[in-house]
Short mmCIF file of C-alpha atoms in Angstrom, two decimals:
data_model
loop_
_atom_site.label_atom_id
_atom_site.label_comp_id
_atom_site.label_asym_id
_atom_site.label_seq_id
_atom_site.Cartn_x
_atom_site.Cartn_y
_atom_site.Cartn_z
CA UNK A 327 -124.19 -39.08 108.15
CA UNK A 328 -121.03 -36.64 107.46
CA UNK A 329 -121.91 -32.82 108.28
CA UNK A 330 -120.57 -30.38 105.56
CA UNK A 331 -121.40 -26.83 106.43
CA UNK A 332 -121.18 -24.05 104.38
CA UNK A 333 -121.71 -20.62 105.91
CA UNK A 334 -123.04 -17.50 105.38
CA UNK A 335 -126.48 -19.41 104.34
CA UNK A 336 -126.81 -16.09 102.33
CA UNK A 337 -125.19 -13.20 101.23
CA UNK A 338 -125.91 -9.97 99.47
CA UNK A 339 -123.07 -7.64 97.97
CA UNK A 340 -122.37 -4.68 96.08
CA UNK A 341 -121.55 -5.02 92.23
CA UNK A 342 -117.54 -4.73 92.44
CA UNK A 343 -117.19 -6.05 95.79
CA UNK A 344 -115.21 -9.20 96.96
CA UNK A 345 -116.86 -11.73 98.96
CA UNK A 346 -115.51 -14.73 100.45
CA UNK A 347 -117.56 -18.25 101.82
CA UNK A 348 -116.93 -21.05 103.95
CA UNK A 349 -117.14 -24.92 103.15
CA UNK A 350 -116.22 -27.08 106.69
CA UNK A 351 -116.25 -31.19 106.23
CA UNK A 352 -114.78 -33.66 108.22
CA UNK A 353 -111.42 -34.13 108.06
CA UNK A 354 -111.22 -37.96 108.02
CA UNK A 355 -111.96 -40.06 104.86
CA UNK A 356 -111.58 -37.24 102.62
CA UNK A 357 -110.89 -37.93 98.81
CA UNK A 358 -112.13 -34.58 97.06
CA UNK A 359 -113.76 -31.37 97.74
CA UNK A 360 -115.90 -30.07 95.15
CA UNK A 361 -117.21 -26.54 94.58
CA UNK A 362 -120.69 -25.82 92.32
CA UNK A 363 -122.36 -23.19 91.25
CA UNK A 364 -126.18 -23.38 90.92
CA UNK A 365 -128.30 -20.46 89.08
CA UNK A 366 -131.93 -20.00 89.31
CA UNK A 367 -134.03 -22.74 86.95
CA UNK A 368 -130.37 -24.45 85.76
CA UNK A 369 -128.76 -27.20 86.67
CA UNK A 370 -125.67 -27.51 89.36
CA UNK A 371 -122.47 -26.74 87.19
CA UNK A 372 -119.32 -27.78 88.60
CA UNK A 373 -116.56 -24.72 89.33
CA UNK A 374 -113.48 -26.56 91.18
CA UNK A 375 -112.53 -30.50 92.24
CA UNK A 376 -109.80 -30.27 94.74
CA UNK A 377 -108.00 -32.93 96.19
CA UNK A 378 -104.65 -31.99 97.85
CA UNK A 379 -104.60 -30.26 100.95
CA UNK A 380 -103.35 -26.75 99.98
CA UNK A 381 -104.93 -26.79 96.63
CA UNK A 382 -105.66 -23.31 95.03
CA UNK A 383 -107.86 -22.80 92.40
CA UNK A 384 -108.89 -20.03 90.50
CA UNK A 385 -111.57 -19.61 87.32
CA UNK A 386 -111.63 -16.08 85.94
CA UNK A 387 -112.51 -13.96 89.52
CA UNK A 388 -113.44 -16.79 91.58
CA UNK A 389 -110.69 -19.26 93.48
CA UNK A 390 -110.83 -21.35 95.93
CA UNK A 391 -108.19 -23.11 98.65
CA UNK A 392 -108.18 -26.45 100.50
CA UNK A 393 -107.28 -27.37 104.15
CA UNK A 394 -107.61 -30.86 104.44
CA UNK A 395 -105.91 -31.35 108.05
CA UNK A 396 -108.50 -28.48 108.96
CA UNK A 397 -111.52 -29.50 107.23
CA UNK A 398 -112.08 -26.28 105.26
CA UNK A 399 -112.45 -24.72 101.83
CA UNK A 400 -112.93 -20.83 101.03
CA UNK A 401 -114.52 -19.42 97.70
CA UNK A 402 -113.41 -15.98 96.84
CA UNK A 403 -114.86 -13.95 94.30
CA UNK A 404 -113.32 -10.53 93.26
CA UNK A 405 -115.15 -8.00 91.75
CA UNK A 406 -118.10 -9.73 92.37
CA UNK A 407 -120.77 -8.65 89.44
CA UNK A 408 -124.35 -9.45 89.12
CA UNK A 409 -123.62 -12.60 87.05
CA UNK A 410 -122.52 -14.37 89.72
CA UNK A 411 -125.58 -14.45 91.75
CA UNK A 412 -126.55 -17.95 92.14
CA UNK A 413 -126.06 -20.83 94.95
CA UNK A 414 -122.65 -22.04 95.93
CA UNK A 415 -122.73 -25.38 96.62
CA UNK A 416 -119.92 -27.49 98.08
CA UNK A 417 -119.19 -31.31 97.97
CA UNK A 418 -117.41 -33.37 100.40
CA UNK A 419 -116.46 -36.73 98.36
CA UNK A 420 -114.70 -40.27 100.38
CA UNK A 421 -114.59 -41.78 97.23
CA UNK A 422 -117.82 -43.12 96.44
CA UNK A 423 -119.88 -40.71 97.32
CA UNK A 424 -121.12 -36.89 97.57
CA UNK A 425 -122.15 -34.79 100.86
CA UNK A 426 -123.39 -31.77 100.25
CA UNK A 427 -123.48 -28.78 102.10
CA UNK A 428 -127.02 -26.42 102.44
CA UNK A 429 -125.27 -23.51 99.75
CA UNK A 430 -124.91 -20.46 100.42
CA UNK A 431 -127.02 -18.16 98.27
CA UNK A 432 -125.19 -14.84 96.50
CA UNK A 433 -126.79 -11.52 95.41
CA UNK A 434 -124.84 -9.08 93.76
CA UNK A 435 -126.92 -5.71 94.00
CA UNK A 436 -126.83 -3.87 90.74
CA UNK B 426 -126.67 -36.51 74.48
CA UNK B 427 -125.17 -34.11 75.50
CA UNK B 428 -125.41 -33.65 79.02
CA UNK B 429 -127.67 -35.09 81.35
CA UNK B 430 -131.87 -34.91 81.00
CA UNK B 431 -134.36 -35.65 83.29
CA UNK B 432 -137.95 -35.82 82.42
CA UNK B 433 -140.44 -34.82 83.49
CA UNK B 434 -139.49 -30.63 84.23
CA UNK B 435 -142.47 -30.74 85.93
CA UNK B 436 -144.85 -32.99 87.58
CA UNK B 437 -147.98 -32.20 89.58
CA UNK B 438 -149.96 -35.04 91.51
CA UNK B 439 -152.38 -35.89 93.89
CA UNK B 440 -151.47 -37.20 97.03
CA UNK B 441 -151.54 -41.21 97.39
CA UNK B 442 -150.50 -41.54 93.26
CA UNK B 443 -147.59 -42.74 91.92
CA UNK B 444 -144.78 -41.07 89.72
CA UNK B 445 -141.85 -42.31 87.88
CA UNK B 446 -139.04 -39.71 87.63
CA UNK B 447 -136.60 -40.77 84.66
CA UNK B 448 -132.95 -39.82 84.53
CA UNK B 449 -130.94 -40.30 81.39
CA UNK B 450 -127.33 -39.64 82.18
CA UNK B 451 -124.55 -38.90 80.10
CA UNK B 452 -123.25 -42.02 77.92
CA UNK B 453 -120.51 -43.58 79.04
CA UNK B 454 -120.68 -42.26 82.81
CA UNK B 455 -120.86 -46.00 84.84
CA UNK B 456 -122.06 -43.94 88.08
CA UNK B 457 -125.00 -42.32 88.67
CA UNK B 458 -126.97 -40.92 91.51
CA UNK B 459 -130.33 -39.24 92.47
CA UNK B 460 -130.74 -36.08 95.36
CA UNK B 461 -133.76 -34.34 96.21
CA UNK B 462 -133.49 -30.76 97.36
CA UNK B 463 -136.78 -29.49 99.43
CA UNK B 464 -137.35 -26.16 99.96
CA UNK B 465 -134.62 -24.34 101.82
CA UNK B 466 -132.42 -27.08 102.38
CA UNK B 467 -129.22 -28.68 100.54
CA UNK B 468 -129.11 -31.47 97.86
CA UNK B 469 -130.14 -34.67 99.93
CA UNK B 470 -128.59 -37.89 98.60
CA UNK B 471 -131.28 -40.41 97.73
CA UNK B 472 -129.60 -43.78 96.09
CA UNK B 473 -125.84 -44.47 94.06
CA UNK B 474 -125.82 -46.68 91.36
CA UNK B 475 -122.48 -47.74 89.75
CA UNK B 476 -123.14 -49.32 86.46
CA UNK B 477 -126.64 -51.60 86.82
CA UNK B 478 -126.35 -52.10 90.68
CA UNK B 479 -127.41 -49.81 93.76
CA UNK B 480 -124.11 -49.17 95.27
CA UNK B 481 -125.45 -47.07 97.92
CA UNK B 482 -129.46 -47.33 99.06
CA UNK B 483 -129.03 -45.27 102.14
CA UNK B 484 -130.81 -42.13 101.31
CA UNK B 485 -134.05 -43.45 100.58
CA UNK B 486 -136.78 -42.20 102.92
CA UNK B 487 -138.69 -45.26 102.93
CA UNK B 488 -140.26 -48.22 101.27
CA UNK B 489 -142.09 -46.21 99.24
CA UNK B 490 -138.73 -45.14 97.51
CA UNK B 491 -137.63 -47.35 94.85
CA UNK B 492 -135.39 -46.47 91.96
CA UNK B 493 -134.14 -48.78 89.06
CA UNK B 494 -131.07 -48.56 86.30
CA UNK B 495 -131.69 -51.98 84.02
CA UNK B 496 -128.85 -51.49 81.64
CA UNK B 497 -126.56 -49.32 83.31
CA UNK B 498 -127.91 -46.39 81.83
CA UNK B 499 -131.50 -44.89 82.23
CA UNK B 500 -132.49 -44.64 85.57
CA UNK B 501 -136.10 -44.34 87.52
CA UNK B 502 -137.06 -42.75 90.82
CA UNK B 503 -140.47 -44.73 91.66
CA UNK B 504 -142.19 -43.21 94.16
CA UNK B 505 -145.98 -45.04 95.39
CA UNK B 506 -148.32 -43.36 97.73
CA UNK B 507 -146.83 -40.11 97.43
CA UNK B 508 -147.45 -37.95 100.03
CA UNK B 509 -147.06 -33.78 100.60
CA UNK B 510 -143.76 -33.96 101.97
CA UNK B 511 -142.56 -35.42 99.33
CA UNK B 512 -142.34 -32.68 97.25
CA UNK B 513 -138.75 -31.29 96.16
CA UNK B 514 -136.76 -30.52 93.14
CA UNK B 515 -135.55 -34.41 92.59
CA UNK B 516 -131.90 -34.09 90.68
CA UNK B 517 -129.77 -36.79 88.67
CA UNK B 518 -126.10 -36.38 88.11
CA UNK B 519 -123.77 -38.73 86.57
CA UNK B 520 -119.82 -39.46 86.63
CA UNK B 521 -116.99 -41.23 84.66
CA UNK B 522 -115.47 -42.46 88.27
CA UNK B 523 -116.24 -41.74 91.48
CA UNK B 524 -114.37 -39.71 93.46
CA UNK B 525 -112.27 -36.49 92.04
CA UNK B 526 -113.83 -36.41 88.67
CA UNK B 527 -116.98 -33.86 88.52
CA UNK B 528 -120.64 -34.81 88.76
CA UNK B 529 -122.91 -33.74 85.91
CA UNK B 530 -126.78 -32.70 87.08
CA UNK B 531 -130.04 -32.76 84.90
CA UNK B 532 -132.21 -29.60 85.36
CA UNK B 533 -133.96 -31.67 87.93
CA UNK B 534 -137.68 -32.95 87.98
CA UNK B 535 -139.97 -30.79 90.36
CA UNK B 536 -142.59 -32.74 92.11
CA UNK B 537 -145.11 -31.15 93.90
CA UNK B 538 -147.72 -33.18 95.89
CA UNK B 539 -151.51 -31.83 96.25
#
């Protein structure tokens, strides 16, 4: 079984602030990192693949990054506005399959 | 279609029944795979099929797990003698290829067990 661990488990922030969360996987038989985005009574929709250690990423306010050697990813979002309250999800991927992390679940306070 | 549909939204049962959970993935995607997500926890990987074959059977609980893709397109999540803790949100996603390409989830089925 391959650990991915996302932290904080959850979050609450000001409308307008930036926040930042962690995705840690094993650094051995990596093939992509993947980043969703999962709001209340939808389904998972994906945000970022990454594959390259050093990747950057960025949709609208929200990027990520890649550390391979490390075993890490960071999601930043700027600005963060009520929208984007909803579970972050993050995918560890050797190829032919997914490990998922637990999410960690964002509230942006009105 | 259009993306990818599960059905039932919603199913309700007594314990010791069995359900059928149906996945119908996007056409075209060879790869497929079921999670379940219980309350509080992460996506929980159940079974991979790529095209008509179970690639990957690991995640099943147990025996009483059994899930089915006959023409490499429609899948089923059997469950028998279902019991209270099995009770989650059970998801489908589907994918062109493995790997870097993006999964594609259904709304996911919720079970609940009585």
């Amino acid at each position: 079984i391959l650990n991915v661990e996302q932290s904080p488990q959850s979050l609450h922030v000001q409308e307008g602030d930036s926040t930042n969360f962690t995705c840690s996987f094993p650094s051995s038989n990596f093939y992509a990192l993947h980043w969703y985005r999962w709001e209340t009574a939808k389904s998972p929709e994906a945000l970022f693949v990454m594959t390259l250690n050093g990747d950057e990423k960025k949709k609208g306010r929200i990027s990520a990054t890649l550390n391979t050697k490390e075993g890490y990813s960071y999601l930043y979002i700027k600005g963060s506005q009520p929208e984007d309250s909803a579970t972050y999800l993050c995918a560890f991927s050797t190829g032919n399959q997914f490990y998922f992390g637990t999410g960690t679940s964002l509230t942006v306070i009105p | 279609g259009a993306g990818v549909s599960q059905t039932p939204s919603n199913k309700v049962t007594e314990k010791g029944k069995y359900v059928e959970l149906r996945c119908d993935p996007i056409s075209g995607h060879t790869a497929l795979y079921w999670y379940r997500q219980s309350l509080g926890q992460g996506p929980e990987f159940l079974i991979y099929f790529q095209g008509t074959g179970a690639a990957d059977d690991s995640g099943l609980p147990n025996d009483r797990f059994f899930a089915v893709r006959p023409e490499g397109s429609v899948s089923t999540l059997k469950i028998q003698r279902t019991e209270r803790g099995d009770s989650a949100v059970y998801l489908c996603a589907s994918s062109q290829i493995m790997g870097n390409t993006e999964a594609f989830f259904g709304q996911g089925t919720r079970l609940t067990v009585v």
